[in-house]
mmCIF file of C-alpha atoms and ligand atoms in Angstrom:
data_model
loop_
_atom_site.group_PDB
_atom_site.id
_atom_site.type_symbol
_atom_site.label_atom_id
_atom_site.label_comp_id
_atom_site.label_asym_id
_atom_site.label_seq_id
_atom_site.Cartn_x
_atom_site.Cartn_y
_atom_site.Cartn_z
ATOM 1 C CA UNK Y 2 -272.712 -43.122 106.220
ATOM 2 C CA UNK Y 3 -270.937 -45.194 103.711
ATOM 3 C CA UNK Y 4 -273.771 -43.642 101.473
ATOM 4 C CA UNK Y 5 -272.525 -40.180 102.032
ATOM 5 C CA UNK Y 6 -268.992 -41.259 101.449
ATOM 6 C CA UNK Y 7 -270.328 -42.394 98.181
ATOM 7 C CA UNK Y 8 -272.188 -39.346 97.085
ATOM 8 C CA UNK Y 9 -269.354 -36.973 98.196
ATOM 9 C CA UNK Y 10 -266.908 -39.080 96.105
ATOM 10 C CA UNK Y 11 -269.157 -39.097 93.177
ATOM 11 C CA UNK Y 12 -269.946 -35.677 93.108
ATOM 12 C CA UNK Y 13 -266.475 -34.517 92.613
ATOM 13 C CA UNK Y 14 -266.883 -35.479 89.088
ATOM 14 C CA UNK Y 15 -269.909 -33.180 88.883
ATOM 15 C CA UNK Y 16 -267.965 -30.410 90.454
ATOM 16 C CA UNK Y 17 -265.232 -31.010 88.297
ATOM 17 C CA UNK Y 18 -267.088 -31.125 84.900
ATOM 18 C CA UNK Y 19 -269.132 -28.020 85.844
ATOM 19 C CA UNK Y 20 -265.849 -26.148 86.794
ATOM 20 C CA UNK Y 21 -264.228 -27.104 83.674
ATOM 21 C CA UNK Y 22 -267.203 -25.869 81.501
ATOM 22 C CA UNK Y 23 -267.530 -22.839 83.038
ATOM 23 C CA UNK Y 24 -263.881 -21.954 83.067
ATOM 24 C CA UNK Y 25 -263.720 -22.856 79.410
ATOM 25 C CA UNK Y 26 -266.932 -20.444 78.969
ATOM 26 C CA UNK Y 27 -265.224 -17.936 80.685
ATOM 27 C CA UNK Y 28 -262.161 -18.221 78.904
ATOM 28 C CA UNK Y 29 -263.958 -18.182 75.492
ATOM 29 C CA UNK Y 30 -265.907 -15.060 76.340
ATOM 30 C CA UNK Y 31 -262.903 -13.151 77.254
ATOM 31 C CA UNK Y 32 -260.823 -13.989 73.981
ATOM 32 C CA UNK Y 33 -263.664 -13.159 72.063
ATOM 33 C CA UNK Y 34 -264.939 -10.506 74.090
ATOM 34 C CA UNK Y 35 -268.502 -11.511 74.016
ATOM 35 C CA UNK Y 36 -271.622 -10.687 75.983
ATOM 36 C CA UNK Y 37 -272.031 -12.492 79.533
ATOM 37 C CA UNK Y 38 -275.103 -14.311 78.822
ATOM 38 C CA UNK Y 39 -277.354 -16.183 81.247
ATOM 39 C CA UNK Y 40 -275.847 -19.293 80.232
ATOM 40 C CA UNK Y 41 -272.729 -18.026 81.554
ATOM 41 C CA UNK Y 42 -274.402 -17.066 84.721
ATOM 42 C CA UNK Y 43 -276.000 -20.272 85.080
ATOM 43 C CA UNK Y 44 -272.818 -22.652 84.734
ATOM 44 C CA UNK Y 45 -271.101 -20.636 87.362
ATOM 45 C CA UNK Y 46 -274.192 -20.809 89.492
ATOM 46 C CA UNK Y 47 -274.427 -24.532 89.311
ATOM 47 C CA UNK Y 48 -270.837 -25.057 89.845
ATOM 48 C CA UNK Y 49 -271.002 -23.148 93.226
ATOM 49 C CA UNK Y 50 -274.169 -25.016 94.306
ATOM 50 C CA UNK Y 51 -272.164 -28.205 93.481
ATOM 51 C CA UNK Y 52 -269.260 -27.207 95.648
ATOM 52 C CA UNK Y 53 -271.835 -25.994 98.432
ATOM 53 C CA UNK Y 54 -273.543 -29.147 98.359
ATOM 54 C CA UNK Y 55 -269.978 -31.064 98.756
ATOM 55 C CA UNK Y 56 -269.341 -28.483 101.624
ATOM 56 C CA UNK Y 57 -272.451 -29.693 103.465
ATOM 57 C CA UNK Y 58 -271.983 -33.362 102.784
ATOM 58 C CA UNK Y 59 -268.140 -32.890 103.889
ATOM 59 C CA UNK Y 60 -269.098 -31.416 107.432
ATOM 60 C CA UNK Y 61 -271.455 -33.968 107.968
ATOM 61 C CA UNK Y 62 -268.803 -36.637 107.254
ATOM 62 C CA UNK Y 63 -266.324 -34.506 109.385
ATOM 63 C CA UNK Y 64 -268.557 -35.104 112.656
ATOM 64 C CA UNK Y 65 -270.161 -38.414 111.809
ATOM 65 C CA UNK Y 66 -268.157 -40.671 109.614
ATOM 66 C CA UNK Y 67 -266.039 -43.477 111.187
ATOM 67 C CA UNK Y 68 -263.098 -41.610 109.595
ATOM 68 C CA UNK Y 69 -264.114 -38.315 111.028
ATOM 69 C CA UNK Y 70 -264.666 -40.003 114.804
ATOM 70 C CA UNK Y 71 -261.574 -41.608 114.740
ATOM 71 C CA UNK Y 72 -259.614 -38.334 113.623
ATOM 72 C CA UNK Y 73 -261.272 -36.318 116.574
ATOM 73 C CA UNK Y 74 -260.376 -39.267 119.270
ATOM 74 C CA UNK Y 75 -256.982 -39.153 118.312
ATOM 75 C CA UNK Y 76 -256.323 -35.223 118.931
ATOM 76 C CA UNK Y 77 -254.302 -32.726 116.905
ATOM 77 C CA UNK Y 78 -250.730 -33.930 117.380
ATOM 78 C CA UNK Y 79 -251.314 -37.709 116.356
ATOM 79 C CA UNK Y 80 -253.362 -36.357 113.153
ATOM 80 C CA UNK Y 81 -250.605 -33.903 112.164
ATOM 81 C CA UNK Y 82 -248.253 -36.597 112.536
ATOM 82 C CA UNK Y 83 -250.071 -39.171 110.651
ATOM 83 C CA UNK Y 84 -250.026 -38.582 106.717
ATOM 84 C CA UNK Y 85 -253.534 -40.120 105.771
ATOM 85 C CA UNK Y 86 -255.723 -38.195 108.644
ATOM 86 C CA UNK Y 87 -253.316 -35.027 108.109
ATOM 87 C CA UNK Y 88 -254.212 -35.340 104.416
ATOM 88 C CA UNK Y 89 -258.185 -35.495 104.783
ATOM 89 C CA UNK Y 90 -258.764 -33.940 108.124
ATOM 90 C CA UNK Y 91 -256.983 -30.820 107.565
ATOM 91 C CA UNK Y 92 -255.438 -30.485 104.150
ATOM 92 C CA UNK Y 93 -258.498 -31.661 102.235
ATOM 93 C CA UNK Y 94 -261.012 -29.606 104.393
ATOM 94 C CA UNK Y 95 -258.844 -26.483 104.693
ATOM 95 C CA UNK Y 96 -258.142 -26.444 100.848
ATOM 96 C CA UNK Y 97 -261.695 -26.920 99.969
ATOM 97 C CA UNK Y 98 -263.082 -24.278 101.761
ATOM 98 C CA UNK Y 99 -260.634 -21.779 100.416
ATOM 99 C CA UNK Y 100 -261.454 -22.832 97.145
ATOM 100 C CA UNK Y 101 -265.247 -22.878 97.870
ATOM 101 C CA UNK Y 102 -264.830 -18.857 98.965
ATOM 102 C CA UNK Y 103 -263.202 -17.958 95.896
ATOM 103 C CA UNK Y 104 -265.954 -19.833 93.969
ATOM 104 C CA UNK Y 105 -268.561 -17.988 95.516
ATOM 105 C CA UNK Y 106 -266.555 -14.309 95.448
ATOM 106 C CA UNK Y 107 -266.281 -15.243 91.769
ATOM 107 C CA UNK Y 108 -270.073 -15.728 91.262
ATOM 108 C CA UNK Y 109 -271.264 -13.025 93.631
ATOM 109 C CA UNK Y 110 -268.711 -10.236 91.808
ATOM 110 C CA UNK Y 111 -270.406 -11.084 88.589
ATOM 111 C CA UNK Y 112 -274.059 -10.051 90.089
ATOM 112 C CA UNK Y 113 -272.744 -6.417 90.100
ATOM 113 C CA UNK Y 114 -273.318 -4.269 87.155
ATOM 114 C CA UNK Y 115 -270.145 -4.431 85.553
ATOM 115 C CA UNK Y 116 -268.657 -4.887 81.647
ATOM 116 C CA UNK Y 117 -269.174 -8.179 80.239
ATOM 117 C CA UNK Y 118 -265.426 -8.539 79.978
ATOM 118 C CA UNK Y 119 -264.931 -7.550 83.416
ATOM 119 C CA UNK Y 120 -267.421 -10.692 84.495
ATOM 120 C CA UNK Y 121 -265.641 -12.965 82.134
ATOM 121 C CA UNK Y 122 -262.162 -12.263 83.631
ATOM 122 C CA UNK Y 123 -263.538 -12.626 87.567
ATOM 123 C CA UNK Y 124 -264.900 -16.090 86.327
ATOM 124 C CA UNK Y 125 -261.876 -16.890 84.744
ATOM 125 C CA UNK Y 126 -259.808 -16.140 87.634
ATOM 126 C CA UNK Y 127 -261.903 -16.977 90.656
ATOM 127 C CA UNK Y 128 -263.291 -20.467 89.177
ATOM 128 C CA UNK Y 129 -259.778 -21.176 88.031
ATOM 129 C CA UNK Y 130 -257.949 -20.759 91.467
ATOM 130 C CA UNK Y 131 -260.714 -22.789 92.911
ATOM 131 C CA UNK Y 132 -260.432 -25.609 90.478
ATOM 132 C CA UNK Y 133 -256.616 -25.838 91.077
ATOM 133 C CA UNK Y 134 -257.185 -25.784 94.536
ATOM 134 C CA UNK Y 135 -259.840 -28.642 94.487
ATOM 135 C CA UNK Y 136 -257.557 -30.578 92.226
ATOM 136 C CA UNK Y 137 -255.070 -30.473 94.607
ATOM 137 C CA UNK Y 138 -257.238 -31.016 97.651
ATOM 138 C CA UNK Y 139 -258.770 -34.167 96.408
ATOM 139 C CA UNK Y 140 -257.520 -37.367 98.162
ATOM 140 C CA UNK Y 141 -257.187 -39.164 94.755
ATOM 141 C CA UNK Y 142 -255.175 -42.155 96.462
ATOM 142 C CA UNK Y 143 -258.776 -43.247 98.480
ATOM 143 C CA UNK Y 144 -261.143 -42.922 95.437
HETATM 144 C C1 HEM X 6 -265.706 -29.245 95.970
HETATM 145 C C2 HEM X 6 -265.213 -29.759 97.106
HETATM 146 C C3 HEM X 6 -265.003 -31.148 97.725
HETATM 147 C C4 HEM X 6 -264.861 -32.415 96.763
HETATM 148 C C5 HEM X 6 -264.607 -32.434 95.158
HETATM 149 C C6 HEM X 6 -264.417 -33.530 97.539
HETATM 150 C C7 HEM X 6 -263.912 -34.762 97.535
HETATM 151 C C8 HEM X 6 -263.707 -35.622 98.164
HETATM 152 C C9 HEM X 6 -263.295 -37.052 98.019
HETATM 153 C C10 HEM X 6 -263.211 -37.615 96.506
HETATM 154 C C11 HEM X 6 -263.330 -38.009 98.968
HETATM 155 C C12 HEM X 6 -262.477 -39.321 99.234
HETATM 156 C C13 HEM X 6 -263.882 -39.941 99.221
HETATM 157 C C14 HEM X 6 -263.578 -41.486 99.371
HETATM 158 O O1 HEM X 6 -263.062 -42.105 100.339
HETATM 159 O O2 HEM X 6 -264.013 -42.130 98.531
HETATM 160 C C15 HEM X 6 -263.491 -36.886 100.118
HETATM 161 C C16 HEM X 6 -263.509 -37.227 101.617
HETATM 162 C C17 HEM X 6 -263.708 -36.369 102.563
HETATM 163 N N1 HEM X 6 -264.219 -35.315 102.394
HETATM 164 FE FE1 HEM X 6 -264.529 -33.851 100.834
HETATM 165 N N2 HEM X 6 -264.626 -32.879 98.870
HETATM 166 C C18 HEM X 6 -265.158 -31.408 99.020
HETATM 167 C C19 HEM X 6 -265.151 -30.728 100.061
HETATM 168 C C20 HEM X 6 -265.229 -31.092 101.449
HETATM 169 C C21 HEM X 6 -265.463 -30.264 102.493
HETATM 170 C C22 HEM X 6 -265.452 -28.935 102.513
HETATM 171 C C23 HEM X 6 -265.515 -31.012 103.687
HETATM 172 C C24 HEM X 6 -265.473 -30.671 104.990
HETATM 173 C C25 HEM X 6 -266.028 -29.443 105.498
HETATM 174 C C26 HEM X 6 -264.844 -32.475 103.333
HETATM 175 C C27 HEM X 6 -264.829 -33.439 104.192
HETATM 176 C C28 HEM X 6 -264.624 -34.783 103.708
HETATM 177 C C29 HEM X 6 -264.396 -35.789 104.711
HETATM 178 C C30 HEM X 6 -264.443 -35.577 106.212
HETATM 179 C C31 HEM X 6 -263.793 -36.758 104.161
HETATM 180 C C32 HEM X 6 -263.335 -38.191 104.493
HETATM 181 C C33 HEM X 6 -264.818 -39.103 104.363
HETATM 182 C C34 HEM X 6 -264.312 -40.199 105.102
HETATM 183 O O3 HEM X 6 -263.735 -41.424 104.601
HETATM 184 O O4 HEM X 6 -265.354 -40.617 106.059
HETATM 185 N N3 HEM X 6 -265.025 -32.492 101.730
HETATM 186 N N4 HEM X 6 -263.721 -35.833 99.553
#
């Protein structure tokens, strides 16, 4: 299971780099009012896939890692009362799932036949909010 924690931990950088590139491209496209290209769509797609991969690994960890099993054995009251457990078992999972929903919404909205400028705005808003939540939800002190 250690290997999954390591993969989940390193993948955060892939998520963040893809997210920042997608956000940068959306901001540039919005300002320059440029067409929404296939490369704009693909960077959003890869960003979304990297987040969904984290969800999959995260769910496995939640139910199988020593940390997850211990959190389950404690019960809700103890988990909420312990800052370390609360941070991962509640705040991390909750924030990341909301971020994932926002990022998926941003990508899906842009599949519709809407003006390019609106697509850049959607990507900027939904990916931007998603990245902020991801940054806030990462347990940086665990590394
Ligand atoms: C973009 C989304 C996500 C990112 C960037 C992310 C990142 C991280 C990082 C950096 C850690 C610390 C790893 C370490 O100790 O070295 C971690 C731990 C953990 N994450 Fe996530 N995560 C994401 C989504 C999720 C989701 C959606 C879930 C659950 C549904 C989840 C469940 C967990 C669990 C259970 C741990 C503790 C693992 C352990 O120590 O056994 N993560 N995550």
